[in-house]
Coordinates of C-alpha atoms in Angstrom, one line a residue:
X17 CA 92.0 -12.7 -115.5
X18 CA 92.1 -12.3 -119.3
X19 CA 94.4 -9.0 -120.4
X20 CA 92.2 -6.6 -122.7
X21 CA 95.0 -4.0 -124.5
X22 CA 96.6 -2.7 -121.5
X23 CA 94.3 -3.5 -118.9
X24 CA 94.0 -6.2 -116.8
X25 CA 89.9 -7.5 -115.6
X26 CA 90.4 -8.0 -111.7
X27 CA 87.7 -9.7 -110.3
X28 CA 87.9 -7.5 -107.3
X29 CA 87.0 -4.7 -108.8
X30 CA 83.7 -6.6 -110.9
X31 CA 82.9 -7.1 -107.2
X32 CA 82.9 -4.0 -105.6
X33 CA 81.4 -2.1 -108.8
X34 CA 78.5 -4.7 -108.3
X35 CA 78.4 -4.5 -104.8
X36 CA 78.5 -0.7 -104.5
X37 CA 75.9 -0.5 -107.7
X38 CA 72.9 -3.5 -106.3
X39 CA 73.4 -2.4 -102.5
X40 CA 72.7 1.9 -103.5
X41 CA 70.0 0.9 -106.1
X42 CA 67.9 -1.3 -103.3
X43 CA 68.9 1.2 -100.8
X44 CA 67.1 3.8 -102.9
X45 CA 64.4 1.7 -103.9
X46 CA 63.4 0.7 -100.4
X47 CA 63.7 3.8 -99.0
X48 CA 61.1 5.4 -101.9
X49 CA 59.2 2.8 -101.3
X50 CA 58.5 2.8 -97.3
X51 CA 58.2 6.4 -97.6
X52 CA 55.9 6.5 -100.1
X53 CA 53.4 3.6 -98.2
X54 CA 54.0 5.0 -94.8
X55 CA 52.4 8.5 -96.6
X56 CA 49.8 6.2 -97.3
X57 CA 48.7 5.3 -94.1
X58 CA 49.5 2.0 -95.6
X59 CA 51.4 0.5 -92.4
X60 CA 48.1 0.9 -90.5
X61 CA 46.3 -2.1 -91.9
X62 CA 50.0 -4.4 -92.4
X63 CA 53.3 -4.6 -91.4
X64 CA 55.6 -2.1 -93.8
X65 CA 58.2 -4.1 -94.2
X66 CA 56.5 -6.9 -96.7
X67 CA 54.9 -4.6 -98.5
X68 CA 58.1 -2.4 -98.7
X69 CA 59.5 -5.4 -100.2
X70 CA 56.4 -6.3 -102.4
X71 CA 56.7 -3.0 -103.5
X72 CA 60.2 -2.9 -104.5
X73 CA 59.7 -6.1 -106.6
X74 CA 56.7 -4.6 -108.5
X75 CA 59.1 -2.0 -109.8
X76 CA 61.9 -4.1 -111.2
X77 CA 59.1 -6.3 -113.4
X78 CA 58.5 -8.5 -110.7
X79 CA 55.1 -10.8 -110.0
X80 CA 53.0 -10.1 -106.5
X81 CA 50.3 -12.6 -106.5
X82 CA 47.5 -11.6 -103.6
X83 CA 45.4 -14.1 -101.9
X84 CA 42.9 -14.3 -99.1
X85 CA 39.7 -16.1 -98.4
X86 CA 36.4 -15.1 -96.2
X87 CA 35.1 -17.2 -93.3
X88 CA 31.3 -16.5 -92.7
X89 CA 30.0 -19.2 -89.5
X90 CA 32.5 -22.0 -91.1
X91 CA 30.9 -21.7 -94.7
X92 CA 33.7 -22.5 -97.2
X93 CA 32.3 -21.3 -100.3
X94 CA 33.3 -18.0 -100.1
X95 CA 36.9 -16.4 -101.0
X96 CA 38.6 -13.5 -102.4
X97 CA 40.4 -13.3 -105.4
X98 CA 42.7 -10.2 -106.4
X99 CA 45.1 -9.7 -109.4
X100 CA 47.8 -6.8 -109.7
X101 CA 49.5 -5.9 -112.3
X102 CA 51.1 -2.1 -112.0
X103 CA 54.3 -1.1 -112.0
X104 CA 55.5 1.8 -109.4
X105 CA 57.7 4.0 -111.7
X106 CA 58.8 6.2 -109.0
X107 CA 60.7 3.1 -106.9
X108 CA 61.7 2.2 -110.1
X109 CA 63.0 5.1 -111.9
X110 CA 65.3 6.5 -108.4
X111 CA 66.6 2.5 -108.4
X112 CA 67.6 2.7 -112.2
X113 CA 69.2 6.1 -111.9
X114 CA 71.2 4.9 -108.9
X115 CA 72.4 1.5 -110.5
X116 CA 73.2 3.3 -113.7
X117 CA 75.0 6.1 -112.3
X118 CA 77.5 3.8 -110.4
X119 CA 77.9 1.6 -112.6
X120 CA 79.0 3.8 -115.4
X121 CA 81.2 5.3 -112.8
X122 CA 83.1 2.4 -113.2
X123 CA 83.1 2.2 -116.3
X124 CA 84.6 5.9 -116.6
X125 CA 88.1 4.7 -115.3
X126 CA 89.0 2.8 -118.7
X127 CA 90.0 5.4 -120.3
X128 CA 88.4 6.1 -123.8
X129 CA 88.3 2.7 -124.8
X130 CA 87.1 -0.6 -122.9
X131 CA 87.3 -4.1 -123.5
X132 CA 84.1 -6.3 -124.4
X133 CA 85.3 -8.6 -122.1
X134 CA 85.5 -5.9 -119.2
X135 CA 82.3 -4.8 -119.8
X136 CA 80.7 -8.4 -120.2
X137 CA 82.4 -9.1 -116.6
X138 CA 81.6 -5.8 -114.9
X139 CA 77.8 -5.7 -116.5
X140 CA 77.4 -9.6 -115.3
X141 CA 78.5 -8.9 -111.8
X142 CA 75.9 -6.5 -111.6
X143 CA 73.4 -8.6 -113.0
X144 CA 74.0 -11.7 -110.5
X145 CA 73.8 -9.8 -107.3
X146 CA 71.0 -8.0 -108.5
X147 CA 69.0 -11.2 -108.7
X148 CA 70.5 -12.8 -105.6
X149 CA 68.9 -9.6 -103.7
X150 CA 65.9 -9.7 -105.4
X151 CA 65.6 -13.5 -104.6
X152 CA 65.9 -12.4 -100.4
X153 CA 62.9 -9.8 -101.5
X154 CA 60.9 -12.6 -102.9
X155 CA 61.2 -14.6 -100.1
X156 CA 60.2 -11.3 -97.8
X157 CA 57.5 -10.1 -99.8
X158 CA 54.4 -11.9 -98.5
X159 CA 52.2 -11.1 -95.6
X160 CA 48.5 -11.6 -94.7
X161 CA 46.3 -8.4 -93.9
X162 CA 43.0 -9.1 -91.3
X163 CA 40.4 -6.4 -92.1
X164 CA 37.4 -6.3 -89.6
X165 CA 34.1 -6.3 -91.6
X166 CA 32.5 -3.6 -88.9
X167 CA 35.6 -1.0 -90.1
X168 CA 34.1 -0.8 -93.1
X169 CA 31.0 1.5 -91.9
X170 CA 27.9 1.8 -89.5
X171 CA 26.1 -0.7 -91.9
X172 CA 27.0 -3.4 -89.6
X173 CA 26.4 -2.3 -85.8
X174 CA 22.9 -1.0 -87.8
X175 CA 22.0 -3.9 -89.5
X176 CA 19.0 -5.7 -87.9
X177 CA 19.7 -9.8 -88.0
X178 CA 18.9 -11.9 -90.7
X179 CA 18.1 -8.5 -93.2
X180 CA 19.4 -8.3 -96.7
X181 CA 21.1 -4.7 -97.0
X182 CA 19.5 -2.8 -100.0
X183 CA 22.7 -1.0 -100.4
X184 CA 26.4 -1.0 -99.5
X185 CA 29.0 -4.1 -100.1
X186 CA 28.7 -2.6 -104.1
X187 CA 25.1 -3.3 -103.9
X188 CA 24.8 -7.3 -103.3
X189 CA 21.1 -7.7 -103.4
X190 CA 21.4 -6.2 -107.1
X191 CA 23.6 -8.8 -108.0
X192 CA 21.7 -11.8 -106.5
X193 CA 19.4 -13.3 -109.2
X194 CA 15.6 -12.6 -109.0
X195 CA 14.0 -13.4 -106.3
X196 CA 17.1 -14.2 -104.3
X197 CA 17.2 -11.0 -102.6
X198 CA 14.0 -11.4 -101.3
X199 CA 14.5 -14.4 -99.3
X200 CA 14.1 -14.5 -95.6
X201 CA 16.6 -16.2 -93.4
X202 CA 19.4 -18.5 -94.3
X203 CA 20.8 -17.0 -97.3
X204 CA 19.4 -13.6 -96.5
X205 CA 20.8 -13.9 -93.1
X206 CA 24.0 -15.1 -94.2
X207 CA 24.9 -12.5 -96.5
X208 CA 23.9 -9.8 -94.3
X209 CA 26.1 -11.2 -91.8
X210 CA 28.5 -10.6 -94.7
X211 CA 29.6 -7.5 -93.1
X212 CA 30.3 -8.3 -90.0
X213 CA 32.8 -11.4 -91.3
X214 CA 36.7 -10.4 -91.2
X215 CA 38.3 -11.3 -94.0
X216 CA 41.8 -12.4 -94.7
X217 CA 43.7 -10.8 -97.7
X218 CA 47.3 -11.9 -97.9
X219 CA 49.8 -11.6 -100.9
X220 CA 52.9 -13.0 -101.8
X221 CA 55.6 -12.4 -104.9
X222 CA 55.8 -15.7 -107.0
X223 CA 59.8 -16.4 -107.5
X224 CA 59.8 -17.2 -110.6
X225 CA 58.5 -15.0 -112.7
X226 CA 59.7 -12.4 -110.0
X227 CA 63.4 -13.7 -111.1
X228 CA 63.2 -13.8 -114.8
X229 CA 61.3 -10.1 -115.3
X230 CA 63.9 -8.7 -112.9
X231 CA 66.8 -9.9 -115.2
X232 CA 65.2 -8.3 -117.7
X233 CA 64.5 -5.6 -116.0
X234 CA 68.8 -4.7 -114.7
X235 CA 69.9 -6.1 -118.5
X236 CA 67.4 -3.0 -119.7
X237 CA 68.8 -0.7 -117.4
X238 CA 72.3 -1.5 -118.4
X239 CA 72.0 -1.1 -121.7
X240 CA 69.6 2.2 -121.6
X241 CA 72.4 3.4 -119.5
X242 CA 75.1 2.5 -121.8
X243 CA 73.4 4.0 -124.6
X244 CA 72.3 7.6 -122.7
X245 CA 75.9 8.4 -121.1
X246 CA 77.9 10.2 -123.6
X247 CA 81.1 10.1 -121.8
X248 CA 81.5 6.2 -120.8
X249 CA 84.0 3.9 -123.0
X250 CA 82.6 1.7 -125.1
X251 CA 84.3 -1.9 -126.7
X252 CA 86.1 -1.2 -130.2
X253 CA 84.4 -1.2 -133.4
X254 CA 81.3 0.6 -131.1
X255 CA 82.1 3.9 -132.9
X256 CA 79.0 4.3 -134.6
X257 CA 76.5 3.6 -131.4
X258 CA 78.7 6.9 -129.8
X259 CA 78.4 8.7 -133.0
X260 CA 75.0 8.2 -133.8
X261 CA 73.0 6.5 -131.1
X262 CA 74.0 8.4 -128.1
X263 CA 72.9 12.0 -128.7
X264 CA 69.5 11.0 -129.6
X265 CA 69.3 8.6 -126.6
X266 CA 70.4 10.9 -123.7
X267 CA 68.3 14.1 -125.3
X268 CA 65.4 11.8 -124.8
X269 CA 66.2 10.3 -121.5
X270 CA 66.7 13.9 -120.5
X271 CA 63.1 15.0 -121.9
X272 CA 61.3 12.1 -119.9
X273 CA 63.2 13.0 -116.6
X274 CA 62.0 16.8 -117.1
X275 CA 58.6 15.1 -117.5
X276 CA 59.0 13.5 -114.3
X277 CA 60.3 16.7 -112.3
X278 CA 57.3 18.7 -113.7
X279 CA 55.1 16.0 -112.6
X280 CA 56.3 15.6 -109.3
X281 CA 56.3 20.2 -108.9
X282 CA 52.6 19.9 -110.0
X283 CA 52.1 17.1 -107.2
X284 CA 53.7 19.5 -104.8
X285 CA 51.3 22.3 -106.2
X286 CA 48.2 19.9 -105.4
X287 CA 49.5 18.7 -102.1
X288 CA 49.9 22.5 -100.9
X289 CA 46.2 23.3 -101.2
X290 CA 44.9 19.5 -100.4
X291 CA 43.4 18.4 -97.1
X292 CA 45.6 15.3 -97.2
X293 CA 49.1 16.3 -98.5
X294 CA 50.7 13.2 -97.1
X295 CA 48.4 11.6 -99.4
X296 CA 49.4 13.2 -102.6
X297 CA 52.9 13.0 -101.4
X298 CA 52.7 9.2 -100.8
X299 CA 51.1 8.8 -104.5
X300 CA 53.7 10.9 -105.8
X301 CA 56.2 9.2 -104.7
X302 CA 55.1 6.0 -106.1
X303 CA 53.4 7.0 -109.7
X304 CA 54.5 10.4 -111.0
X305 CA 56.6 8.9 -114.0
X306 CA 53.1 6.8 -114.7
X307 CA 51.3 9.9 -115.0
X308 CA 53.6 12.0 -116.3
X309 CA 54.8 9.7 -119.2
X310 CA 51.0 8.3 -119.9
X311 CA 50.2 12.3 -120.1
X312 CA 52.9 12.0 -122.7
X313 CA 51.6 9.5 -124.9
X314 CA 48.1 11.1 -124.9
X315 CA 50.0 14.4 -125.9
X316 CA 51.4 12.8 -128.9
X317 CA 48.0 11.4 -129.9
X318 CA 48.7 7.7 -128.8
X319 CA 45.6 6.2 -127.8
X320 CA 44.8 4.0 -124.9
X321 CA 41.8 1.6 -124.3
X322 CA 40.6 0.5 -120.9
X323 CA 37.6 0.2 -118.3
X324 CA 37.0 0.4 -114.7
X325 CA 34.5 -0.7 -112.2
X326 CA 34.0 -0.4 -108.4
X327 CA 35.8 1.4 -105.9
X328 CA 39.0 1.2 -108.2
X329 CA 37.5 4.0 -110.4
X330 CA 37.7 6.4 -107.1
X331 CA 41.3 5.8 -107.6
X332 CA 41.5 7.5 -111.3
X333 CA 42.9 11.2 -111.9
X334 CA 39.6 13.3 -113.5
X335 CA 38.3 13.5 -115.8
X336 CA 39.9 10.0 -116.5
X337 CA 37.2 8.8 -113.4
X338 CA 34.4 9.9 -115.9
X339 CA 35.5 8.6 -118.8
X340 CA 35.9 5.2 -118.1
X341 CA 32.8 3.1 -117.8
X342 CA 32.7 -1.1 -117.2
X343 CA 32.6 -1.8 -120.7
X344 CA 35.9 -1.1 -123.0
X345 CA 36.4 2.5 -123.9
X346 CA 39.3 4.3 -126.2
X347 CA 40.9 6.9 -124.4
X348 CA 42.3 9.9 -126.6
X349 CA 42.9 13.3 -125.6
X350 CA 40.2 14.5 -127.8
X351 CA 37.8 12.8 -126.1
X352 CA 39.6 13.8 -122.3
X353 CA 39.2 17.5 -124.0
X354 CA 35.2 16.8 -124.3
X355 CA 35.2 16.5 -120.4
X356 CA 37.4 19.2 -119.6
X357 CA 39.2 21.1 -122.2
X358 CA 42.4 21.8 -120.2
X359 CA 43.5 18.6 -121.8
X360 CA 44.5 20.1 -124.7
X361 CA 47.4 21.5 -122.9
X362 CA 48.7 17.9 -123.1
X363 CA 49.6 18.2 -127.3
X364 CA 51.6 21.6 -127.1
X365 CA 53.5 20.2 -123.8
X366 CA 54.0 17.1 -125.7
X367 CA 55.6 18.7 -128.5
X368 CA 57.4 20.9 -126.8
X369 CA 59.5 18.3 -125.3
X370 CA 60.2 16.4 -128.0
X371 CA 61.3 19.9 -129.7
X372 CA 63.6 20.2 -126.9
X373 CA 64.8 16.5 -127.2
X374 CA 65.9 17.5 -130.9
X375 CA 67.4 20.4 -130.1
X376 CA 69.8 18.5 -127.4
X377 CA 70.3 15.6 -130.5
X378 CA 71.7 18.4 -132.4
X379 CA 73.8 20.0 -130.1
X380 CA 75.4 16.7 -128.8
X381 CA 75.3 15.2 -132.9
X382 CA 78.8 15.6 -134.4
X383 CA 79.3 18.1 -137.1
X384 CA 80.2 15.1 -139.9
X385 CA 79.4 11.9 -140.1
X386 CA 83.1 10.9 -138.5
X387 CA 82.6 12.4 -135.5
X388 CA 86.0 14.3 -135.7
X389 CA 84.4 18.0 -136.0
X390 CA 82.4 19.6 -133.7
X391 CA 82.2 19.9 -129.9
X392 CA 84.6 19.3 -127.4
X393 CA 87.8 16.8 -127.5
X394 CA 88.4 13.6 -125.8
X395 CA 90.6 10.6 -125.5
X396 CA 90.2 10.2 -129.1
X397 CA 90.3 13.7 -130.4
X398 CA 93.3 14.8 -128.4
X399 CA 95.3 12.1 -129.8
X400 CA 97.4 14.4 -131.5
X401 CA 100.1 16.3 -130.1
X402 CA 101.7 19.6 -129.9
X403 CA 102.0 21.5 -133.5
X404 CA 100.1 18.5 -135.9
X405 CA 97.5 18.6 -133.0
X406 CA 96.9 22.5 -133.3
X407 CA 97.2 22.2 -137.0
X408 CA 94.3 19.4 -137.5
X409 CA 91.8 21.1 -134.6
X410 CA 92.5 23.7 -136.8
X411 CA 91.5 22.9 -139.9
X412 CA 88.5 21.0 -138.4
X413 CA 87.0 24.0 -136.1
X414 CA 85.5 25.7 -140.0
X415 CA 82.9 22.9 -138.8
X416 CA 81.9 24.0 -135.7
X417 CA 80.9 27.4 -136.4
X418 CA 79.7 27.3 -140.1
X419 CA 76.9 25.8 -141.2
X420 CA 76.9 23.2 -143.7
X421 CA 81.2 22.7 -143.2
X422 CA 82.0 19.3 -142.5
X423 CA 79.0 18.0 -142.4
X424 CA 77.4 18.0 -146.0
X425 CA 75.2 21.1 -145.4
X426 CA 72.0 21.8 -143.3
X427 CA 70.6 19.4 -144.9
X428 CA 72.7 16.4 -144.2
X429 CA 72.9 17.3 -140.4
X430 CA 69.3 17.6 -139.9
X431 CA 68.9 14.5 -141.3
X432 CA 71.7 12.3 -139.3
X433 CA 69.7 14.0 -136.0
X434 CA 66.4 13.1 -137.6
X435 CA 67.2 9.2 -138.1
X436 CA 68.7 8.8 -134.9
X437 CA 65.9 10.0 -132.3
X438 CA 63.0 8.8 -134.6
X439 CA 64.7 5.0 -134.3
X440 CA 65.2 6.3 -129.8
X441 CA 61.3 7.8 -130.0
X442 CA 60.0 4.9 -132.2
X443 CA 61.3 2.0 -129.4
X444 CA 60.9 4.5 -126.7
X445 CA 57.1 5.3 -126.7
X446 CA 55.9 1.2 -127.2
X447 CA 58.2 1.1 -124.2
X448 CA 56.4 3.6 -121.9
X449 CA 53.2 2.2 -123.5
X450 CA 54.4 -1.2 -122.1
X451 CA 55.7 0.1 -118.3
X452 CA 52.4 2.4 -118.0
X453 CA 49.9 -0.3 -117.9
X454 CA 47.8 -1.1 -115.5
X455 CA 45.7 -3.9 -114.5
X456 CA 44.4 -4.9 -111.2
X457 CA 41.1 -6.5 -110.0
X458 CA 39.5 -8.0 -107.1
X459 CA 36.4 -10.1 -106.7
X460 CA 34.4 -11.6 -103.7
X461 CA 32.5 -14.7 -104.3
X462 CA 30.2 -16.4 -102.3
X463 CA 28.3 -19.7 -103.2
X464 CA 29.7 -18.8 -106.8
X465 CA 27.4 -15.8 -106.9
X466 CA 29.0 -12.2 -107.9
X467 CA 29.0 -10.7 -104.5
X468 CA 31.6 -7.6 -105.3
X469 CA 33.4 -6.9 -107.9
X470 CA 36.1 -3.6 -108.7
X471 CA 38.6 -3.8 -111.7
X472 CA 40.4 -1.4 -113.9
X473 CA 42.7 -2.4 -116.9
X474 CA 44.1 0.6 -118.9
X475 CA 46.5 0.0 -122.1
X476 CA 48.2 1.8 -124.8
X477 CA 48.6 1.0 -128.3
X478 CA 51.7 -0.4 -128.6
X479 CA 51.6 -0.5 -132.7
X480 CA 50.5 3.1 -132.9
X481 CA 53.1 4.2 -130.3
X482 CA 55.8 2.8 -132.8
X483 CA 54.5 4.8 -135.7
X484 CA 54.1 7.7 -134.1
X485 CA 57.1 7.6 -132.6
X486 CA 59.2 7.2 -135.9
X487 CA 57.1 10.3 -137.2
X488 CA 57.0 12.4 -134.5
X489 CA 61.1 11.9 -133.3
X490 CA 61.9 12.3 -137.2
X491 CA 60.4 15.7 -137.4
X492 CA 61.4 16.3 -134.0
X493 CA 64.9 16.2 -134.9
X494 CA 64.9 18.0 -138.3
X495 CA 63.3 21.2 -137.0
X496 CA 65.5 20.6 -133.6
X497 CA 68.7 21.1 -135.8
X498 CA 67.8 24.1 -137.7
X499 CA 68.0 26.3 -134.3
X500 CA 71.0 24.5 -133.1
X501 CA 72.7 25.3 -136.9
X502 CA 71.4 29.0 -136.3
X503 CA 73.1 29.3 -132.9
X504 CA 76.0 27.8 -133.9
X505 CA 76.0 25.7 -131.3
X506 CA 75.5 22.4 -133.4
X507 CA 77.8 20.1 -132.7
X508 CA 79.3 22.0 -129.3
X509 CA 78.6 19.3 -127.0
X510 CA 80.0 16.3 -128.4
X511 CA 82.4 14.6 -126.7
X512 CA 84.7 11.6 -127.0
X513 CA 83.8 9.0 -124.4
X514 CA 85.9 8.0 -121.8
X515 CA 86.0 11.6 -120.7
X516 CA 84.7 14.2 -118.5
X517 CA 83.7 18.0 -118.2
X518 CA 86.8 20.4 -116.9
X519 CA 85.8 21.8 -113.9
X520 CA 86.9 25.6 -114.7
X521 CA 86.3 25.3 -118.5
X522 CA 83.7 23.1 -119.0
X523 CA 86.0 21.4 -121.7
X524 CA 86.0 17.4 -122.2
X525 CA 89.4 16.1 -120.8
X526 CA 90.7 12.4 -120.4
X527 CA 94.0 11.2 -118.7
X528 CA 96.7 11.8 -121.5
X529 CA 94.9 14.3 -123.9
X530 CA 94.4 18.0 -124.0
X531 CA 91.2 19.4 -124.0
X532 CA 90.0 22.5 -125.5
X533 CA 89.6 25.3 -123.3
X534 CA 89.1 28.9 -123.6
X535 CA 91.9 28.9 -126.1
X536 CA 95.8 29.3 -126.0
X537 CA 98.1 32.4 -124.8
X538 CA 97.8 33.8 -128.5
X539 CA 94.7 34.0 -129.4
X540 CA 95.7 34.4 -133.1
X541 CA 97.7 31.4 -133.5
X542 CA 94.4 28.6 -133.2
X543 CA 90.9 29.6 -133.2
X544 CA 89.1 29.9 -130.6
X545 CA 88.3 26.9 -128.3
X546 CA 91.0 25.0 -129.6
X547 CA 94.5 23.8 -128.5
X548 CA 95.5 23.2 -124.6
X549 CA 93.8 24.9 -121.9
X550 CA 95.9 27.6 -120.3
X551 CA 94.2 27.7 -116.8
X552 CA 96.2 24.1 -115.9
X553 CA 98.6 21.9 -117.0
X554 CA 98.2 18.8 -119.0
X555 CA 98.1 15.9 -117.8
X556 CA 101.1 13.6 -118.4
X557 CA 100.8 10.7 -120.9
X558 CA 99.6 7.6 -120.3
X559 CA 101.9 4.8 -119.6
X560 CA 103.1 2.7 -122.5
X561 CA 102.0 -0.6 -123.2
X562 CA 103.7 -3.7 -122.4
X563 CA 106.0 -5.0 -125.3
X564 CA 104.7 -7.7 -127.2

């Protein structure tokens, strides 16, 4: 294929990269996912394996359309309606961070530099298979569930024949019209033969959409990944994204996973003292990012608007269960607080985070505005050889240690780590507002009468998220920076991409270029960090390109 610098595109490689990336991200995904339902108890009323795959194509943005109908003594006016619309951020989340981490693997072995056209090929490979296996799971992802109207309590095998229940089936003589529910026989006797009816609930994922919202879905995870990984090449004239973009990126991709972990420790916490741990588990498994990242948004004082009714309310964390009533209702933390006051905790653990998210932007922000102060050298940075390689680290390193060299004062800095994460925080949180929705209803109608009815629908502000985003990651990352300046540690962690950390050092090193270790033989001849590391020898030079 086309020659980029130096480097040849094989398509063999494209292939494998692919291959290796889709195959461990489904593997991951599946395997959540059947765990996660088989915790359930979900494989006792279906067969695991379609809803494994349903499951799986929920996560990546896909569309699972459930369908069924209800045959009472031949009548065809009844049916069952059902809309879902969730995604499962766990099976999601362990399939992005697989996919990511090999493909930027990949990537790794360009060096410090990598051609657009390497990175187009290599990131459409990855795209292509990934829809040709999601295309298999749409075609698995449908199955028909039979649930026998005397499981659902004694109401049945107690019911005497042709009596209207008073209660039970979400209360269906309420909903009748007047007088209805006082009739004798035929209708009467009909709908209280309701619950002893089986009824047929089947879903199945609709291609189409399934297809298009999971090529968004890969594309988004490529370039997240592309933009959080602080050591993989990037195309020429990309500089600026590494420079600027990246630190503020991976410190918040790095504050949502801890989000996630403490989630998932307080699920473990609950599941220890619960009567059904496999339960909690199972839920785990499947939603913690939802919860953890919706806590989140509520923290920073992003509000959320939704309702509930039926059995679907049972499903909500309290006091969330209180809270939301059949008619609309604006969900704010304040208002959480009024129920139980341990929602408060949600603001300082908020803040924290994104305290912690500028503190990493400072550390991994460059020291000037070039980039070529501050941290740890690369491809880029150990460009330089032998005595004009010392001498230049040299007179760079005044940067690393003191504040306000290099880099226009403290001022400046905090500033250039301000911008950054309150443009990552201001996309971010309409993002998670976006992939933390939920909506999902189901209905049962018979003779177009209102028989049962359960729905929730919860939704952030997407408008507010972006405003408070810009505010809150701007202030995050001035006040993160003063700390880091403090410590002198501003700046340490920057590295050139197309590296990696040294093993005994923890120094950035890349095939052909020194990397700054503990520091030379004689101490007073660079300072300290600077120069070749003693503990190995460098690596020989890269081979020359081809004349011409």
């Amino acid at each position: 294929m086309r020659v980029q610098g130096n480097r040849r595109i094989r398509r063999a490689d494209a292939v494998l990269t692919a291959v290796a990336a889709v195959g461990w991200s489904f593997v991951a995904m599946t395997g959540t996912a059947a765990l996660a339902l088989h915790l359930l108890e979900a494989d006792a009323v279906g067969s695991l394996g379609p809803m494994t795959a349903a499951a799986v194509v929920l996560a990546v943005n896909g569309r699972v359309v459930p369908a069924g109908d209800i045959g009472i003594f031949g009548l065809e006016g009844g049916r069952a309606a059902a809309s879902v619309d969730v995604t499962p951020l766990g099976v999601a989340l362990v399939g992005a961070l697989v996919l990511a981490a090999v493909f930027l693997r990949s990537l790794r072995g360009a060096g410090g530099v990598i051609g657009a056209g390497e990175l187009v090929v290599r990131a459409g490979a990855v795209v292509a298979l990934f829809l040709a296996v999601l295309g298999g799971l749409s075609w698995a992802g449908h199955d028909t569930v039979t649930f026998d109207g005397a499981e659902l309590g004694d109401l049945a095998g107690e019911l005497p024949e042709g009596e209207l229940p008073d209660s039970g089936l979400g209360g269906i003589a309420e909903l009748l019209p007047e007088g209805l529910g006082d009739l004798g026989g035929g209708l009467a006797a009909q709908l209280a033969d309701l619950v002893r009816a089986e009824a047929s609930v089947g879903f199945r994922v609709d291609t189409g959409p399934t297809l298009l919202g999971g090529a968004v879905w890969v594309i988004g995870v490529l370039v997240i990944a592309l933009l959080a990984s602080r050591r993989t090449p990037l195309p020429p004239g990309w500089e600026v994204l590494h420079r600027v973009a990246r630190p503020a990126v991976s410190a918040l991709c790095a504050v949502l996973l801890l989000a996630v972990g403490a989630a998932l420790a307080a699920a473990v916490w609950a599941a220890a003292g619960d009567e059904h741990p496999a339960r909690i588990a199972g839920t785990a498994l499947l939603v913690a990012p939802n919860g953890a990242w919706t806590g989140m948004l509520l923290g920073l004082f992003v509000p959320w608007t939704g309702w509930a009714s039926g059995q679907l309310v049972r499903l909500l964390p309290a006091p969330l269960d209180r809270l939301l009533t059949p008619s609309e209702e604006t969900i704010t933390v304040a208002r959480l607080a009024e129920l139980d006051g341990r929602a408060w905790l949600l603001v300082p653990g908020a803040v924290l985070a994104l305290l912690c998210a500028g503190a990493l932007t400072a550390v991994r922000t460059p020291r000037d505005a070039t980039g070529t102060s501050g941290g740890r050298t690369g491809a880029g940075a150990g460009a330089g050889t032998g005595a004009d390689a010392r001498a230049g680290d040299g007179a760079r390193a005044p940067g690393r240690g003191t504040p306000g060299a290099g880099g226009g004062g403290t001022a400046a800095f905090a500033v250039r780590c301000a911008v950054p994460l309150a443009a990552a925080a201001g996309l971010g949180l309409p993002l998670l507002a976006w992939l933390t929705e939920v909506s999902a209803g189901a209905s049962l109608s018979v003779f177009g009468f209102d028989a049962f009815g359960a729905g929730l629908d919860l939704r952030g502000s997407a408008g507010l998220a972006l405003g408070l985003g810009i505010v809150w990651g701007a202030a995050a990352g001035a006040v993160g920076a003063l700390p880091a300046l403090a410590a002198g540690v501003a700046g340490r962690r920057f590295s050139a991409p197309g590296t990696a950390a040294h093993p005994r050092s923890g120094g950035a090193y890349a095939y052909g270029a020194y990397d700054r270790g503990a520091g030379g033989p004689d101490p007073g001849t660079a300072p300290s960090g600077t120069g070749p590391d003693p503990r190995r020898d460098p690596p020989p030079p890269p081979p020359s390109p081809p004349p011409g």
